[in-house]
PDB file of C-alpha atoms in Angstrom:
ATOM      1  CA  MET A 793       0.000   0.000   0.000  1.00  0.00           C
ATOM      2  CA  THR A 794       1.029   3.636  -0.308  1.00  0.00           C
ATOM      3  CA  ALA A 795       1.567   5.047   3.160  1.00  0.00           C
ATOM      4  CA  ALA A 796       1.579   8.608   4.358  1.00  0.00           C
ATOM      5  CA  PRO A 797       5.062  10.175   4.636  1.00  0.00           C
ATOM      6  CA  LEU A 798       6.673  10.186   8.060  1.00  0.00           C
ATOM      7  CA  ASN A 799       4.867  12.478  10.475  1.00  0.00           C
ATOM      8  CA  GLN A 800       2.750  14.099   7.748  1.00  0.00           C
ATOM      9  CA  PRO A 801      -1.067  14.478   7.830  1.00  0.00           C
ATOM     10  CA  LEU A 802      -3.043  11.631   6.320  1.00  0.00           C
ATOM     11  CA  ALA A 803      -4.838  12.167   3.046  1.00  0.00           C
ATOM     12  CA  ALA A 804      -8.577  11.616   3.094  1.00  0.00           C
ATOM     13  CA  LEU A 805      -9.499   8.032   2.307  1.00  0.00           C
ATOM     14  CA  PRO A 806     -12.697   6.938   0.568  1.00  0.00           C
ATOM     15  CA  ASP A 807     -15.116   4.682   2.363  1.00  0.00           C
ATOM     16  CA  ALA A 808     -14.049   1.125   1.603  1.00  0.00           C
ATOM     17  CA  ALA A 809     -16.074  -1.441   3.488  1.00  0.00           C
ATOM     18  CA  GLY A 810     -15.195  -4.908   2.212  1.00  0.00           C
ATOM     19  CA  PRO A 811     -17.323  -8.050   2.497  1.00  0.00           C
ATOM     20  CA  GLN A 812     -15.390  -9.235   5.538  1.00  0.00           C
ATOM     21  CA  GLY A 813     -16.067  -6.146   7.623  1.00  0.00           C
ATOM     22  CA  GLY A 814     -13.584  -5.035  10.219  1.00  0.00           C
ATOM     23  CA  PRO A 815     -10.921  -7.205  11.878  1.00  0.00           C
ATOM     24  CA  LEU A 816     -11.669  -8.975  15.138  1.00  0.00           C
ATOM     25  CA  HIS A 817      -8.045  -9.014  16.299  1.00  0.00           C
ATOM     26  CA  VAL A 818      -5.426  -6.370  15.509  1.00  0.00           C
ATOM     27  CA  GLY A 819      -1.743  -6.785  16.367  1.00  0.00           C
ATOM     28  CA  LEU A 820       0.390  -3.670  16.540  1.00  0.00           C
ATOM     29  CA  ILE A 821       4.179  -3.417  16.390  1.00  0.00           C
ATOM     30  CA  MET A 822       4.935  -0.062  17.977  1.00  0.00           C
ATOM     31  CA  ASP A 823       8.129   1.219  16.404  1.00  0.00           C
ATOM     32  CA  GLY A 824       9.820   4.597  16.254  1.00  0.00           C
ATOM     33  CA  ASN A 825      10.077   6.003  19.797  1.00  0.00           C
ATOM     34  CA  ARG A 826      13.837   6.488  19.641  1.00  0.00           C
ATOM     35  CA  ARG A 827      13.817   8.002  16.160  1.00  0.00           C
ATOM     36  CA  TRP A 828      11.029  10.357  17.222  1.00  0.00           C
ATOM     37  CA  ALA A 829      13.128  11.602  20.141  1.00  0.00           C
ATOM     38  CA  LYS A 830      16.326  11.860  18.075  1.00  0.00           C
ATOM     39  CA  ALA A 831      14.596  13.922  15.389  1.00  0.00           C
ATOM     40  CA  ARG A 832      13.609  16.416  18.086  1.00  0.00           C
ATOM     41  CA  GLY A 833      16.900  16.440  19.943  1.00  0.00           C
ATOM     42  CA  LEU A 834      15.258  14.863  22.985  1.00  0.00           C
ATOM     43  CA  PRO A 835      16.401  12.089  25.315  1.00  0.00           C
ATOM     44  CA  ARG A 836      15.267   8.578  24.419  1.00  0.00           C
ATOM     45  CA  ALA A 837      13.211   8.449  27.608  1.00  0.00           C
ATOM     46  CA  LEU A 838      10.952  11.222  26.327  1.00  0.00           C
ATOM     47  CA  GLY A 839      10.414   9.283  23.127  1.00  0.00           C
ATOM     48  CA  HIS A 840       9.255   6.290  25.131  1.00  0.00           C
ATOM     49  CA  LYS A 841       7.032   8.537  27.260  1.00  0.00           C
ATOM     50  CA  ALA A 842       5.432   9.925  24.101  1.00  0.00           C
ATOM     51  CA  GLY A 843       4.964   6.330  23.001  1.00  0.00           C
ATOM     52  CA  VAL A 844       2.968   5.621  26.158  1.00  0.00           C
ATOM     53  CA  ASP A 845       0.673   8.517  25.262  1.00  0.00           C
ATOM     54  CA  ALA A 846       0.173   6.913  21.846  1.00  0.00           C
ATOM     55  CA  VAL A 847      -0.773   3.639  23.553  1.00  0.00           C
ATOM     56  CA  ARG A 848      -3.451   5.461  25.514  1.00  0.00           C
ATOM     57  CA  ARG A 849      -4.893   7.015  22.340  1.00  0.00           C
ATOM     58  CA  THR A 850      -4.771   3.749  20.436  1.00  0.00           C
ATOM     59  CA  VAL A 851      -6.518   1.676  23.089  1.00  0.00           C
ATOM     60  CA  GLN A 852      -9.360   4.200  23.138  1.00  0.00           C
ATOM     61  CA  ALA A 853      -9.518   4.316  19.336  1.00  0.00           C
ATOM     62  CA  ALA A 854      -9.588   0.514  19.089  1.00  0.00           C
ATOM     63  CA  ALA A 855     -12.414   0.292  21.605  1.00  0.00           C
ATOM     64  CA  ASP A 856     -14.349   2.994  19.748  1.00  0.00           C
ATOM     65  CA  ALA A 857     -13.822   1.125  16.454  1.00  0.00           C
ATOM     66  CA  GLY A 858     -15.358  -2.039  17.894  1.00  0.00           C
ATOM     67  CA  ILE A 859     -12.153  -4.083  17.732  1.00  0.00           C
ATOM     68  CA  GLY A 860     -12.498  -7.026  20.079  1.00  0.00           C
ATOM     69  CA  TRP A 861      -8.821  -7.897  20.522  1.00  0.00           C
ATOM     70  CA  LEU A 862      -5.774  -5.645  20.423  1.00  0.00           C
ATOM     71  CA  THR A 863      -2.266  -7.005  20.970  1.00  0.00           C
ATOM     72  CA  LEU A 864       0.587  -4.540  21.429  1.00  0.00           C
ATOM     73  CA  PHE A 865       4.224  -5.555  20.972  1.00  0.00           C
ATOM     74  CA  ALA A 866       5.684  -3.430  23.760  1.00  0.00           C
ATOM     75  CA  PHE A 867       8.995  -5.083  24.662  1.00  0.00           C
ATOM     76  CA  SER A 868      10.643  -7.908  22.759  1.00  0.00           C
ATOM     77  CA  SER A 869      12.944 -10.524  24.247  1.00  0.00           C
ATOM     78  CA  GLU A 870      15.696  -8.925  22.132  1.00  0.00           C
ATOM     79  CA  ASN A 871      15.126  -5.529  23.781  1.00  0.00           C
ATOM     80  CA  TRP A 872      17.035  -6.747  26.840  1.00  0.00           C
ATOM     81  CA  GLN A 873      20.166  -6.177  24.771  1.00  0.00           C
ATOM     82  CA  ARG A 874      19.622  -2.419  24.878  1.00  0.00           C
ATOM     83  CA  SER A 875      21.504  -0.258  27.356  1.00  0.00           C
ATOM     84  CA  ALA A 876      20.742  -0.684  31.049  1.00  0.00           C
ATOM     85  CA  ASP A 877      19.543   2.923  31.229  1.00  0.00           C
ATOM     86  CA  GLU A 878      17.044   2.456  28.427  1.00  0.00           C
ATOM     87  CA  VAL A 879      15.738  -0.815  29.845  1.00  0.00           C
ATOM     88  CA  ARG A 880      15.311   0.907  33.213  1.00  0.00           C
ATOM     89  CA  ASP A 881      13.412   3.772  31.568  1.00  0.00           C
ATOM     90  CA  LEU A 882      11.131   1.357  29.728  1.00  0.00           C
ATOM     91  CA  THR A 883      10.319  -0.770  32.756  1.00  0.00           C
ATOM     92  CA  GLY A 884       9.721   2.339  34.858  1.00  0.00           C
ATOM     93  CA  LEU A 885       7.241   3.651  32.287  1.00  0.00           C
ATOM     94  CA  LEU A 886       5.547   0.261  32.251  1.00  0.00           C
ATOM     95  CA  ARG A 887       4.941   0.381  35.988  1.00  0.00           C
ATOM     96  CA  ILE A 888       3.670   3.952  35.771  1.00  0.00           C
ATOM     97  CA  TYR A 889       1.294   3.039  32.950  1.00  0.00           C
ATOM     98  CA  LEU A 890      -0.075   0.036  34.823  1.00  0.00           C
ATOM     99  CA  ARG A 891      -0.739   2.018  37.987  1.00  0.00           C
ATOM    100  CA  ARG A 892      -2.153   5.141  36.371  1.00  0.00           C
ATOM    101  CA  GLU A 893      -4.207   3.535  33.630  1.00  0.00           C
ATOM    102  CA  VAL A 894      -5.760   0.540  35.362  1.00  0.00           C
ATOM    103  CA  ASN A 895      -8.773   2.519  36.603  1.00  0.00           C
ATOM    104  CA  THR A 896      -9.349   3.998  33.150  1.00  0.00           C
ATOM    105  CA  LEU A 897      -9.063   0.581  31.535  1.00  0.00           C
ATOM    106  CA  ALA A 898     -11.534  -0.883  34.010  1.00  0.00           C
ATOM    107  CA  LYS A 899     -13.953   2.022  33.550  1.00  0.00           C
ATOM    108  CA  ASN A 900     -13.838   1.669  29.763  1.00  0.00           C
ATOM    109  CA  GLY A 901     -14.437  -2.079  29.755  1.00  0.00           C
ATOM    110  CA  VAL A 902     -10.901  -3.058  28.738  1.00  0.00           C
ATOM    111  CA  ARG A 903      -9.441  -6.333  29.933  1.00  0.00           C
ATOM    112  CA  LEU A 904      -5.648  -6.282  30.210  1.00  0.00           C
ATOM    113  CA  ARG A 905      -3.456  -9.357  29.894  1.00  0.00           C
ATOM    114  CA  VAL A 906       0.284  -9.739  29.492  1.00  0.00           C
ATOM    115  CA  ILE A 907       2.108 -12.444  27.563  1.00  0.00           C
ATOM    116  CA  GLY A 908       5.838 -13.077  27.614  1.00  0.00           C
ATOM    117  CA  GLU A 909       8.492 -13.651  30.261  1.00  0.00           C
ATOM    118  CA  ARG A 910       7.097 -11.285  32.862  1.00  0.00           C
ATOM    119  CA  ASP A 911       9.313 -12.675  35.627  1.00  0.00           C
ATOM    120  CA  ARG A 912      12.339 -11.053  33.992  1.00  0.00           C
ATOM    121  CA  PHE A 913      11.029  -7.631  35.012  1.00  0.00           C
ATOM    122  CA  GLY A 914      11.399  -8.090  38.766  1.00  0.00           C
ATOM    123  CA  SER A 915       8.915  -8.466  41.605  1.00  0.00           C
ATOM    124  CA  GLU A 916       7.649  -4.864  41.643  1.00  0.00           C
ATOM    125  CA  THR A 917       6.699  -4.919  37.982  1.00  0.00           C
ATOM    126  CA  VAL A 918       5.301  -8.455  38.183  1.00  0.00           C
ATOM    127  CA  SER A 919       3.058  -7.383  41.070  1.00  0.00           C
ATOM    128  CA  ALA A 920       1.852  -4.342  39.115  1.00  0.00           C
ATOM    129  CA  ILE A 921       1.020  -6.553  36.118  1.00  0.00           C
ATOM    130  CA  ALA A 922      -0.888  -9.053  38.264  1.00  0.00           C
ATOM    131  CA  ALA A 923      -2.851  -6.281  39.987  1.00  0.00           C
ATOM    132  CA  ALA A 924      -3.836  -4.706  36.664  1.00  0.00           C
ATOM    133  CA  GLU A 925      -4.902  -8.058  35.223  1.00  0.00           C
ATOM    134  CA  GLU A 926      -6.997  -8.831  38.278  1.00  0.00           C
ATOM    135  CA  ALA A 927      -8.641  -5.393  38.322  1.00  0.00           C
ATOM    136  CA  THR A 928      -9.739  -5.703  34.687  1.00  0.00           C
ATOM    137  CA  ALA A 929     -10.463  -9.440  34.504  1.00  0.00           C
ATOM    138  CA  GLY A 930     -14.222  -9.035  34.194  1.00  0.00           C
ATOM    139  CA  ASN A 931     -14.197  -6.583  31.296  1.00  0.00           C
ATOM    140  CA  THR A 932     -15.415  -7.588  27.843  1.00  0.00           C
ATOM    141  CA  ARG A 933     -15.452  -4.494  25.594  1.00  0.00           C
ATOM    142  CA  LEU A 934     -11.833  -4.845  24.449  1.00  0.00           C
ATOM    143  CA  ASN A 935      -9.271  -7.547  25.172  1.00  0.00           C
ATOM    144  CA  LEU A 936      -5.944  -5.731  25.399  1.00  0.00           C
ATOM    145  CA  THR A 937      -2.903  -7.997  25.359  1.00  0.00           C
ATOM    146  CA  VAL A 938       0.549  -6.541  25.917  1.00  0.00           C
ATOM    147  CA  ALA A 939       3.530  -8.609  24.778  1.00  0.00           C
ATOM    148  CA  LEU A 940       6.411  -8.027  27.205  1.00  0.00           C
ATOM    149  CA  SER A 941       9.779  -9.766  26.977  1.00  0.00           C
ATOM    150  CA  TYR A 942       8.070 -11.715  24.236  1.00  0.00           C
ATOM    151  CA  GLY A 943       9.574 -13.580  21.298  1.00  0.00           C
ATOM    152  CA  ALA A 944       7.554 -15.789  18.980  1.00  0.00           C
ATOM    153  CA  ARG A 945      10.356 -18.291  18.351  1.00  0.00           C
ATOM    154  CA  ALA A 946      10.814 -18.815  22.088  1.00  0.00           C
ATOM    155  CA  GLU A 947       7.050 -19.195  22.466  1.00  0.00           C
ATOM    156  CA  ILE A 948       6.915 -21.892  19.778  1.00  0.00           C
ATOM    157  CA  ALA A 949       9.968 -23.657  21.231  1.00  0.00           C
ATOM    158  CA  ALA A 950       8.345 -23.698  24.693  1.00  0.00           C
ATOM    159  CA  ALA A 951       5.191 -25.236  23.234  1.00  0.00           C
ATOM    160  CA  ALA A 952       7.284 -27.872  21.447  1.00  0.00           C
ATOM    161  CA  ARG A 953       9.137 -28.716  24.672  1.00  0.00           C
ATOM    162  CA  ALA A 954       5.861 -29.122  26.545  1.00  0.00           C
ATOM    163  CA  LEU A 955       4.542 -31.521  23.912  1.00  0.00           C
ATOM    164  CA  ALA A 956       7.851 -33.395  23.790  1.00  0.00           C
ATOM    165  CA  ALA A 957       7.710 -33.876  27.555  1.00  0.00           C
ATOM    166  CA  GLN A 958       4.248 -35.408  27.276  1.00  0.00           C
ATOM    167  CA  VAL A 959       5.448 -37.731  24.523  1.00  0.00           C
ATOM    168  CA  ALA A 960       8.472 -38.735  26.626  1.00  0.00           C
ATOM    169  CA  ALA A 961       6.213 -39.414  29.604  1.00  0.00           C
ATOM    170  CA  GLY A 962       4.032 -41.670  27.493  1.00  0.00           C
ATOM    171  CA  THR A 963       0.918 -39.540  27.949  1.00  0.00           C
ATOM    172  CA  LEU A 964       0.823 -38.320  24.362  1.00  0.00           C
ATOM    173  CA  ALA A 965       1.311 -40.252  21.134  1.00  0.00           C
ATOM    174  CA  PRO A 966       3.653 -38.519  18.667  1.00  0.00           C
ATOM    175  CA  GLY A 967       1.098 -38.938  15.896  1.00  0.00           C
ATOM    176  CA  ALA A 968      -1.451 -36.990  17.932  1.00  0.00           C
ATOM    177  CA  VAL A 969       0.610 -33.796  17.771  1.00  0.00           C
ATOM    178  CA  ASP A 970      -0.963 -31.483  15.210  1.00  0.00           C
ATOM    179  CA  GLU A 971      -1.307 -27.759  14.583  1.00  0.00           C
ATOM    180  CA  ALA A 972      -4.306 -27.401  16.875  1.00  0.00           C
ATOM    181  CA  MET A 973      -2.496 -29.085  19.759  1.00  0.00           C
ATOM    182  CA  LEU A 974       0.574 -26.864  19.379  1.00  0.00           C
ATOM    183  CA  THR A 975      -1.699 -23.813  19.259  1.00  0.00           C
ATOM    184  CA  ARG A 976      -3.208 -24.850  22.589  1.00  0.00           C
ATOM    185  CA  HIS A 977       0.257 -24.683  24.157  1.00  0.00           C
ATOM    186  CA  LEU A 978       1.006 -21.121  23.046  1.00  0.00           C
ATOM    187  CA  ALA A 979       0.646 -18.043  25.225  1.00  0.00           C
ATOM    188  CA  THR A 980      -2.215 -16.948  22.977  1.00  0.00           C
ATOM    189  CA  ARG A 981      -4.130 -20.211  23.238  1.00  0.00           C
ATOM    190  CA  ASP A 982      -7.417 -18.559  24.260  1.00  0.00           C
ATOM    191  CA  MET A 983      -7.155 -15.746  21.700  1.00  0.00           C
ATOM    192  CA  PRO A 984      -8.221 -15.599  18.052  1.00  0.00           C
ATOM    193  CA  ASP A 985      -5.417 -15.314  15.514  1.00  0.00           C
ATOM    194  CA  PRO A 986      -4.736 -11.737  14.411  1.00  0.00           C
ATOM    195  CA  ASP A 987      -6.611 -10.637  11.293  1.00  0.00           C
ATOM    196  CA  LEU A 988      -4.508  -7.519  10.824  1.00  0.00           C
ATOM    197  CA  ILE A 989      -0.990  -6.607  11.923  1.00  0.00           C
ATOM    198  CA  ILE A 990       0.100  -2.975  11.766  1.00  0.00           C
ATOM    199  CA  ARG A 991       3.687  -1.790  12.045  1.00  0.00           C
ATOM    200  CA  THR A 992       4.667   1.835  12.382  1.00  0.00           C
ATOM    201  CA  SER A 993       7.868   3.720  11.417  1.00  0.00           C
ATOM    202  CA  GLY A 994       8.071   2.471   7.829  1.00  0.00           C
ATOM    203  CA  GLU A 995       9.817  -0.802   8.702  1.00  0.00           C
ATOM    204  CA  GLN A 996       8.339  -3.873   7.018  1.00  0.00           C
ATOM    205  CA  ARG A 997       9.057  -6.955   9.100  1.00  0.00           C
ATOM    206  CA  LEU A 998       7.500  -8.932  11.950  1.00  0.00           C
ATOM    207  CA  SER A 999      10.523  -8.847  14.261  1.00  0.00           C
ATOM    208  CA  ASN A1000       9.606 -12.141  15.958  1.00  0.00           C
ATOM    209  CA  PHE A1001       6.018 -11.095  16.739  1.00  0.00           C
ATOM    210  CA  LEU A1002       3.207 -13.696  16.636  1.00  0.00           C
ATOM    211  CA  LEU A1003       4.923 -15.752  13.929  1.00  0.00           C
ATOM    212  CA  TRP A1004       2.672 -18.797  14.285  1.00  0.00           C
ATOM    213  CA  GLN A1005      -0.514 -16.827  14.794  1.00  0.00           C
ATOM    214  CA  ALA A1006       0.080 -14.442  11.868  1.00  0.00           C
ATOM    215  CA  ALA A1007       0.068 -17.170   9.195  1.00  0.00           C
ATOM    216  CA  TYR A1008      -2.927 -15.600   7.424  1.00  0.00           C
ATOM    217  CA  ALA A1009      -2.926 -12.089   8.842  1.00  0.00           C
ATOM    218  CA  GLU A1010      -3.064  -9.039   6.616  1.00  0.00           C
ATOM    219  CA  PHE A1011      -0.177  -6.577   7.023  1.00  0.00           C
ATOM    220  CA  VAL A1012      -0.244  -2.796   6.886  1.00  0.00           C
ATOM    221  CA  PHE A1013       2.999  -0.820   7.248  1.00  0.00           C
ATOM    222  CA  LEU A1014       2.619   2.859   8.060  1.00  0.00           C
ATOM    223  CA  ASP A1015       5.288   5.529   7.645  1.00  0.00           C
ATOM    224  CA  VAL A1016       4.506   7.210  10.936  1.00  0.00           C
ATOM    225  CA  LEU A1017       6.644   7.048  14.062  1.00  0.00           C
ATOM    226  CA  TRP A1018       4.801   5.446  16.962  1.00  0.00           C
ATOM    227  CA  PRO A1019       4.560   8.563  19.205  1.00  0.00           C
ATOM    228  CA  ASP A1020       2.708  10.323  16.345  1.00  0.00           C
ATOM    229  CA  PHE A1021       0.205   7.483  15.880  1.00  0.00           C
ATOM    230  CA  GLU A1022      -3.364   8.769  16.061  1.00  0.00           C
ATOM    231  CA  ALA A1023      -6.856   7.355  15.667  1.00  0.00           C
ATOM    232  CA  ALA A1024      -6.745   8.491  12.026  1.00  0.00           C
ATOM    233  CA  HIS A1025      -3.799   6.162  11.379  1.00  0.00           C
ATOM    234  CA  LEU A1026      -5.726   3.244  12.855  1.00  0.00           C
ATOM    235  CA  ASP A1027      -8.670   4.185  10.633  1.00  0.00           C
ATOM    236  CA  GLN A1028      -6.334   4.218   7.628  1.00  0.00           C
ATOM    237  CA  ALA A1029      -5.130   0.696   8.401  1.00  0.00           C
ATOM    238  CA  LEU A1030      -8.678  -0.550   8.957  1.00  0.00           C
ATOM    239  CA  ALA A1031      -9.787   0.948   5.640  1.00  0.00           C
ATOM    240  CA  GLU A1032      -6.899  -0.788   3.873  1.00  0.00           C
ATOM    241  CA  TYR A1033      -7.835  -4.069   5.556  1.00  0.00           C
ATOM    242  CA  ARG A1034     -11.428  -3.773   4.359  1.00  0.00           C
ATOM    243  CA  ARG A1035     -10.269  -3.280   0.781  1.00  0.00           C
ATOM    244  CA  ARG A1036      -8.591  -6.672   0.766  1.00  0.00           C
ATOM    245  CA  VAL A1037     -10.095 -10.068   0.003  1.00  0.00           C
ATOM    246  CA  ARG A1038      -8.903 -12.754   2.405  1.00  0.00           C
ATOM    247  CA  ARG A1039      -8.728 -16.217   0.853  1.00  0.00           C
ATOM    248  CA  PHE A1040      -6.720 -18.119   3.494  1.00  0.00           C
ATOM    249  CA  GLY A1041      -4.773 -19.915   0.765  1.00  0.00           C
ATOM    250  CA  VAL A1042      -7.884 -20.963  -1.192  1.00  0.00           C
ATOM    251  CA  GLY A1043      -8.086 -19.645  -4.747  1.00  0.00           C
ATOM    252  CA  SER A1044      -6.100 -16.838  -6.305  1.00  0.00           C
ATOM    253  CA  GLY A1045      -6.586 -13.223  -7.287  1.00  0.00           C
TER     254      GLY A1045
END
């Protein structure tokens, strides 16, 4: 697709409602915080803070658009390789977001869940995550999943190890292992597969995000840095999604 230039206003898009309607599950790779800060001569921490503001706007926009599931790629397992200062800034912002936003999420009917290796963040952050999940557990308007210290290859490997252990124990026949069984051992086992994955900043790759689950997802890459992401950008991606015909490998264009 032709995307809007970096940080420029979006052109008006025609109405384009396809036969499939809107996506049930949207995955979002939030990219561009550091470049946003660098372009403005600001510290990286302020770029990440602006990114948190974009999360707040996007969650509201997704709920307003009637999206049932939104999964945000917030911190990859590879992000631990960044500088200690940046990791500290990111985890600090995470705790602040969880504490300040949980009441708003609960009020707006948003259920928050976290997937990934949460234990790597330390007891204070783990407690904040658990408290936010518990406070929003009964909400049904929007299922918000945040991927933290998450990597899809590690997720698939963990599922394979769990199945291998059952085979070794004699409780599972090797021939019984199929795609559905592996899916049930993933962190997303009770979630629908993503229909649409959006990535900001102009980069066009998955970066180890929901590799198994995204087998038939549609992809939209937007040339906007994440801190500048607005409801209009989400609308642009949804309009592009509705223009497409999803065949799931059956038939051709």
